[in-house]
Amino acid sequence: MPQSLLQLTTQLAEQYLEGVNNRFVGPLPAQADLIKSIGADLPAKGESPEHIIKHLARAADPGIVANAGPRYFGFVIGATLPAARAADWLVSTWDQCAGFVSLSPAAAAIEQIVQPWTLDLLDLPRDCTVGYVTGCQQANSMSLAAARQAVLKRVGWNVAERGLIGAPRIRLITTAETHGTINRAFAMLGLGADTAIRIPCDVQGRMIASALEEELNRSDAPTIVCAQAGNVDTGSFDPFEPIVKACRAHNNCWLHVDGAFGLWARACPEKAHLAKGVEGADSWATDAHKWLNTPYDCGIVIVRDLPSLLVATSYKGEYLVKSETDLDPSCVTPESSRRARAIPLYAAFKELGRDGVADLVSRTCALARRAADRLQQGGANILNDVVLNQVLIHFDPPAGTTESDHINAIVRSVQEEGTCWLGATTWQNRRAMRLSVSAWPTTEHDIDISVDSILRCAQADH
Ligand SMILES: *Cc1c(COP(=O)(O)O)cnc(C)c1O
């Protein structure tokens, strides 16, 4: 029997996964070369599906980053759990428009099923509303859109209807350590990223709560505070208990928490204390495609005050068949048509179970600790308290070399050696390397050979 197109695709995917553990994690070909080999000309006549798929698998391969494997430590990037990957294939096959109950009862039902699971695992108030969006960027944006709606409503201004021009001014408060996506959300929402008041942080990047309290006391203007669960460099958490207390003492303050990966500490008994008190916030943003290891894309927005979110996303259209009884997914997210991204999430939750989620968090944190200890034994400086899955690595430069040149050179040679991949950052005026352990397949052996590679590259630059 001839092989079907999907069998061929399965075979190519299996081949990729079989090789991913030993694949060069490192450098990428130049974009121009990739575009050339993939082919930039729109064909006049259509090609056979088999040809397209075979060509794609071959030509794109050199530009595929091996983050589905165990030794990609850059940014905060998970791999994909097998059941989540397979469920994602079904999502493509079913081709459901997940924005409306009427367009896909199954996709909407699965979303309804995973909403309480999400709240349960993150241990957030069970009556919150949960929306599934593209990523934490969009989750931050939606949370802040709801926040903007709520704090202005309290001073008699419906921003969804009237817009921001002429509206009372909103005071934005965050820290210099806030993630770039929060600043971008401020910009996109017309709030102005540069208007934000930046509360100082301690050496781990945690907001100093007493300074927030002082700032809050200065004015009773409508206020939005953004705090963070899991600093992208250090993995540290803002002190939520005093932050929540200070925000609650104010008469018109919305507290949002960006917890793209760090919020998952809540799902792990030995790490949950790091985010103690976070349940007192008004909104939370997180990702499933990072630490939970679902495929891209899956971000999660969680909001306590459903009416503010509904007005912020208010969506009217005569021909849209909205559900009478259930909330349509498109009513709590900014998109209309969209992918059924809760389906791979459902599969990931089921594959791991409650214990498996806790174990994934615990295990990757222990691997980060192992990397830090071994690097330190090998002569590296570790700049952060390794409380979570993030490690900040630094090496003293040899005489005559600047710190920045030294770190950049090590990062480059680690990337070129290809055992693992990590990137650089600047942490409180010091150049450093970031290592994030977020993928389920990573083992102690992967950590050990990666540490060896990093130490080798550091030696070579002396
Ligand atoms: C990754 C990250 C984001 C952005 O998430 P996306 O999924 O890339 O949109 C926001 N905040 C923090 C702390 C992050 O680590």
mmCIF file of C-alpha atoms in Angstrom, residues 43-224:
data_model
loop_
_atom_site.group_PDB
_atom_site.id
_atom_site.type_symbol
_atom_site.label_atom_id
_atom_site.label_comp_id
_atom_site.label_asym_id
_atom_site.label_seq_id
_atom_site.Cartn_x
_atom_site.Cartn_y
_atom_site.Cartn_z
ATOM 1 C CA PRO A 43 5.276 28.659 -7.830
ATOM 2 C CA ALA A 44 2.975 29.352 -10.751
ATOM 3 C CA LYS A 45 1.566 25.843 -10.592
ATOM 4 C CA GLY A 46 0.787 23.880 -7.471
ATOM 5 C CA GLU A 47 3.063 21.066 -6.346
ATOM 6 C CA SER A 48 2.238 17.669 -4.927
ATOM 7 C CA PRO A 49 1.682 17.562 -1.156
ATOM 8 C CA GLU A 50 4.298 14.788 -0.813
ATOM 9 C CA HIS A 51 6.886 16.880 -2.579
ATOM 10 C CA ILE A 52 6.099 19.954 -0.461
ATOM 11 C CA ILE A 53 6.395 18.071 2.818
ATOM 12 C CA LYS A 54 9.603 16.257 1.862
ATOM 13 C CA HIS A 55 11.177 19.472 0.639
ATOM 14 C CA LEU A 56 10.108 21.379 3.743
ATOM 15 C CA ALA A 57 11.492 18.785 6.135
ATOM 16 C CA ARG A 58 14.826 18.762 4.339
ATOM 17 C CA ALA A 59 15.256 22.434 3.515
ATOM 18 C CA ALA A 60 14.070 23.877 6.835
ATOM 19 C CA ASP A 61 16.070 21.405 8.925
ATOM 20 C CA PRO A 62 19.289 23.439 9.308
ATOM 21 C CA GLY A 63 17.227 26.322 10.693
ATOM 22 C CA ILE A 64 15.292 24.256 13.229
ATOM 23 C CA VAL A 65 16.304 25.047 16.808
ATOM 24 C CA ALA A 66 16.522 21.920 18.957
ATOM 25 C CA ASN A 67 14.404 23.168 21.848
ATOM 26 C CA ALA A 68 12.291 20.009 21.601
ATOM 27 C CA GLY A 69 15.409 18.308 22.935
ATOM 28 C CA PRO A 70 17.030 18.274 26.383
ATOM 29 C CA ARG A 71 19.828 20.882 26.180
ATOM 30 C CA TYR A 72 18.307 24.135 25.040
ATOM 31 C CA PHE A 73 18.754 26.494 27.996
ATOM 32 C CA GLY A 74 18.216 29.887 26.372
ATOM 33 C CA PHE A 75 15.362 32.290 27.222
ATOM 34 C CA VAL A 76 12.691 30.232 29.045
ATOM 35 C CA ILE A 77 11.750 27.566 26.521
ATOM 36 C CA GLY A 78 10.066 24.269 27.195
ATOM 37 C CA ALA A 79 9.969 21.175 25.021
ATOM 38 C CA THR A 80 6.676 19.458 24.182
ATOM 39 C CA LEU A 81 5.138 16.547 26.045
ATOM 40 C CA PRO A 82 4.286 13.603 23.749
ATOM 41 C CA ALA A 83 0.532 13.632 24.408
ATOM 42 C CA ALA A 84 0.403 17.404 23.935
ATOM 43 C CA ARG A 85 2.212 17.103 20.606
ATOM 44 C CA ALA A 86 -0.127 14.375 19.389
ATOM 45 C CA ALA A 87 -3.190 16.316 20.563
ATOM 46 C CA ASP A 88 -1.899 19.314 18.639
ATOM 47 C CA TRP A 89 -1.869 17.197 15.477
ATOM 48 C CA LEU A 90 -5.514 16.340 16.083
ATOM 49 C CA VAL A 91 -6.268 20.035 16.533
ATOM 50 C CA SER A 92 -4.847 20.708 13.063
ATOM 51 C CA THR A 93 -6.742 17.793 11.601
ATOM 52 C CA TRP A 94 -10.060 18.807 13.145
ATOM 53 C CA ASP A 95 -9.476 22.442 12.106
ATOM 54 C CA GLN A 96 -11.847 23.825 14.701
ATOM 55 C CA CYS A 97 -12.522 27.511 15.157
ATOM 56 C CA ALA A 98 -12.313 27.666 18.925
ATOM 57 C CA GLY A 99 -13.691 31.150 19.463
ATOM 58 C CA PHE A 100 -17.332 30.133 19.756
ATOM 59 C CA VAL A 101 -19.285 27.312 21.342
ATOM 60 C CA SER A 102 -21.403 27.117 18.191
ATOM 61 C CA LEU A 103 -18.336 26.618 15.988
ATOM 62 C CA SER A 104 -16.772 23.916 18.106
ATOM 63 C CA PRO A 105 -18.689 22.514 21.057
ATOM 64 C CA ALA A 106 -15.818 20.109 21.707
ATOM 65 C CA ALA A 107 -13.108 22.785 21.791
ATOM 66 C CA ALA A 108 -15.269 24.950 24.064
ATOM 67 C CA ALA A 109 -16.041 21.991 26.332
ATOM 68 C CA ILE A 110 -12.355 21.115 26.661
ATOM 69 C CA GLU A 111 -11.610 24.729 27.526
ATOM 70 C CA GLN A 112 -14.265 24.582 30.219
ATOM 71 C CA ILE A 113 -12.721 21.382 31.545
ATOM 72 C CA VAL A 114 -9.172 22.756 31.783
ATOM 73 C CA GLN A 115 -10.145 26.114 33.324
ATOM 74 C CA PRO A 116 -10.719 24.694 36.833
ATOM 75 C CA TRP A 117 -7.672 22.437 36.437
ATOM 76 C CA THR A 118 -5.564 25.498 35.686
ATOM 77 C CA LEU A 119 -6.864 27.350 38.760
ATOM 78 C CA ASP A 120 -6.479 24.268 40.898
ATOM 79 C CA LEU A 121 -2.841 23.650 39.913
ATOM 80 C CA LEU A 122 -1.872 27.313 40.237
ATOM 81 C CA ASP A 123 -3.913 27.468 43.447
ATOM 82 C CA LEU A 124 -5.660 30.694 42.488
ATOM 83 C CA PRO A 125 -9.213 31.693 43.508
ATOM 84 C CA ARG A 126 -11.496 29.097 41.939
ATOM 85 C CA ASP A 127 -14.053 31.666 40.771
ATOM 86 C CA CYS A 128 -11.614 33.467 38.466
ATOM 87 C CA THR A 129 -12.106 33.611 34.707
ATOM 88 C CA VAL A 130 -9.486 31.884 32.542
ATOM 89 C CA GLY A 131 -8.736 32.633 28.884
ATOM 90 C CA TYR A 132 -6.283 30.870 26.579
ATOM 91 C CA VAL A 133 -4.242 33.253 24.449
ATOM 92 C CA THR A 134 -1.109 33.112 22.319
ATOM 93 C CA GLY A 135 1.366 33.710 25.108
ATOM 94 C CA CYS A 136 2.166 35.626 28.243
ATOM 95 C CA GLN A 137 2.535 38.837 26.230
ATOM 96 C CA GLN A 138 -1.108 38.661 25.252
ATOM 97 C CA ALA A 139 -2.082 37.507 28.749
ATOM 98 C CA ASN A 140 -0.340 40.554 30.205
ATOM 99 C CA SER A 141 -2.047 42.808 27.662
ATOM 100 C CA MET A 142 -5.509 41.397 28.386
ATOM 101 C CA SER A 143 -5.022 41.589 32.138
ATOM 102 C CA LEU A 144 -3.969 45.212 31.862
ATOM 103 C CA ALA A 145 -6.880 45.982 29.527
ATOM 104 C CA ALA A 146 -9.226 44.650 32.220
ATOM 105 C CA ALA A 147 -7.292 46.621 34.853
ATOM 106 C CA ARG A 148 -7.592 49.833 32.842
ATOM 107 C CA GLN A 149 -11.339 49.235 32.488
ATOM 108 C CA ALA A 150 -11.820 48.585 36.218
ATOM 109 C CA VAL A 151 -9.793 51.428 37.729
ATOM 110 C CA LEU A 152 -11.300 54.007 35.361
ATOM 111 C CA LYS A 153 -14.826 52.704 35.933
ATOM 112 C CA ARG A 154 -14.390 53.426 39.636
ATOM 113 C CA VAL A 155 -13.887 57.095 38.755
ATOM 114 C CA GLY A 156 -16.858 57.122 36.399
ATOM 115 C CA TRP A 157 -15.116 56.625 33.048
ATOM 116 C CA ASN A 158 -15.963 53.725 30.706
ATOM 117 C CA VAL A 159 -12.781 53.482 28.680
ATOM 118 C CA ALA A 160 -14.085 50.785 26.312
ATOM 119 C CA GLU A 161 -16.747 53.244 25.171
ATOM 120 C CA ARG A 162 -15.079 56.615 25.582
ATOM 121 C CA GLY A 163 -11.422 55.880 24.966
ATOM 122 C CA LEU A 164 -8.441 57.287 26.808
ATOM 123 C CA ILE A 165 -8.436 60.783 25.357
ATOM 124 C CA GLY A 166 -9.693 63.037 28.111
ATOM 125 C CA ALA A 167 -9.781 60.189 30.643
ATOM 126 C CA PRO A 168 -8.465 60.588 34.186
ATOM 127 C CA ARG A 169 -4.806 59.679 34.335
ATOM 128 C CA ILE A 170 -3.856 56.191 35.509
ATOM 129 C CA ARG A 171 -0.783 55.842 37.689
ATOM 130 C CA LEU A 172 1.284 52.833 36.609
ATOM 131 C CA ILE A 173 3.633 51.280 39.145
ATOM 132 C CA THR A 174 6.119 48.513 38.498
ATOM 133 C CA THR A 175 9.867 47.933 38.803
ATOM 134 C CA ALA A 176 12.874 48.294 36.530
ATOM 135 C CA GLU A 177 12.877 44.469 36.510
ATOM 136 C CA THR A 178 9.473 44.236 34.872
ATOM 137 C CA HIS A 179 9.452 42.074 31.749
ATOM 138 C CA GLY A 180 9.515 43.831 28.372
ATOM 139 C CA THR A 181 6.062 42.480 27.569
ATOM 140 C CA ILE A 182 4.525 44.528 30.399
ATOM 141 C CA ASN A 183 6.087 47.694 29.015
ATOM 142 C CA ARG A 184 4.862 46.759 25.564
ATOM 143 C CA ALA A 185 1.351 46.182 26.910
ATOM 144 C CA PHE A 186 1.455 49.651 28.511
ATOM 145 C CA ALA A 187 2.454 51.078 25.138
ATOM 146 C CA MET A 188 -0.188 49.189 23.168
ATOM 147 C CA LEU A 189 -2.950 50.090 25.618
ATOM 148 C CA GLY A 190 -2.195 53.785 25.332
ATOM 149 C CA LEU A 191 -0.964 53.957 28.912
ATOM 150 C CA GLY A 192 2.581 54.913 27.968
ATOM 151 C CA ALA A 193 5.460 52.711 29.112
ATOM 152 C CA ASP A 194 7.575 55.693 30.155
ATOM 153 C CA THR A 195 4.904 56.987 32.531
ATOM 154 C CA ALA A 196 5.392 53.971 34.829
ATOM 155 C CA ILE A 197 6.886 54.634 38.250
ATOM 156 C CA ARG A 198 9.683 52.153 38.883
ATOM 157 C CA ILE A 199 9.927 50.870 42.461
ATOM 158 C CA PRO A 200 13.477 49.846 43.425
ATOM 159 C CA CYS A 201 14.455 46.184 43.697
ATOM 160 C CA ASP A 202 16.884 44.239 45.867
ATOM 161 C CA VAL A 203 19.921 42.328 44.557
ATOM 162 C CA GLN A 204 17.777 39.397 43.434
ATOM 163 C CA GLY A 205 15.454 41.685 41.478
ATOM 164 C CA ARG A 206 12.587 41.596 43.992
ATOM 165 C CA MET A 207 10.399 44.668 44.450
ATOM 166 C CA ILE A 208 10.965 46.471 47.757
ATOM 167 C CA ALA A 209 7.478 46.405 49.232
ATOM 168 C CA SER A 210 7.960 49.293 51.664
ATOM 169 C CA ALA A 211 8.877 51.558 48.734
ATOM 170 C CA LEU A 212 5.706 50.465 46.943
ATOM 171 C CA GLU A 213 3.660 51.267 50.031
ATOM 172 C CA GLU A 214 5.175 54.750 50.208
ATOM 173 C CA GLU A 215 4.430 55.369 46.560
ATOM 174 C CA LEU A 216 0.846 54.130 46.906
ATOM 175 C CA ASN A 217 0.300 56.471 49.852
ATOM 176 C CA ARG A 218 1.283 59.469 47.769
ATOM 177 C CA SER A 219 -1.961 59.597 45.762
ATOM 178 C CA ASP A 220 -5.405 58.038 45.518
ATOM 179 C CA ALA A 221 -5.385 58.245 41.719
ATOM 180 C CA PRO A 222 -6.541 55.155 39.777
ATOM 181 C CA THR A 223 -3.530 52.854 39.980
ATOM 182 C CA ILE A 224 -2.263 49.684 38.330
#
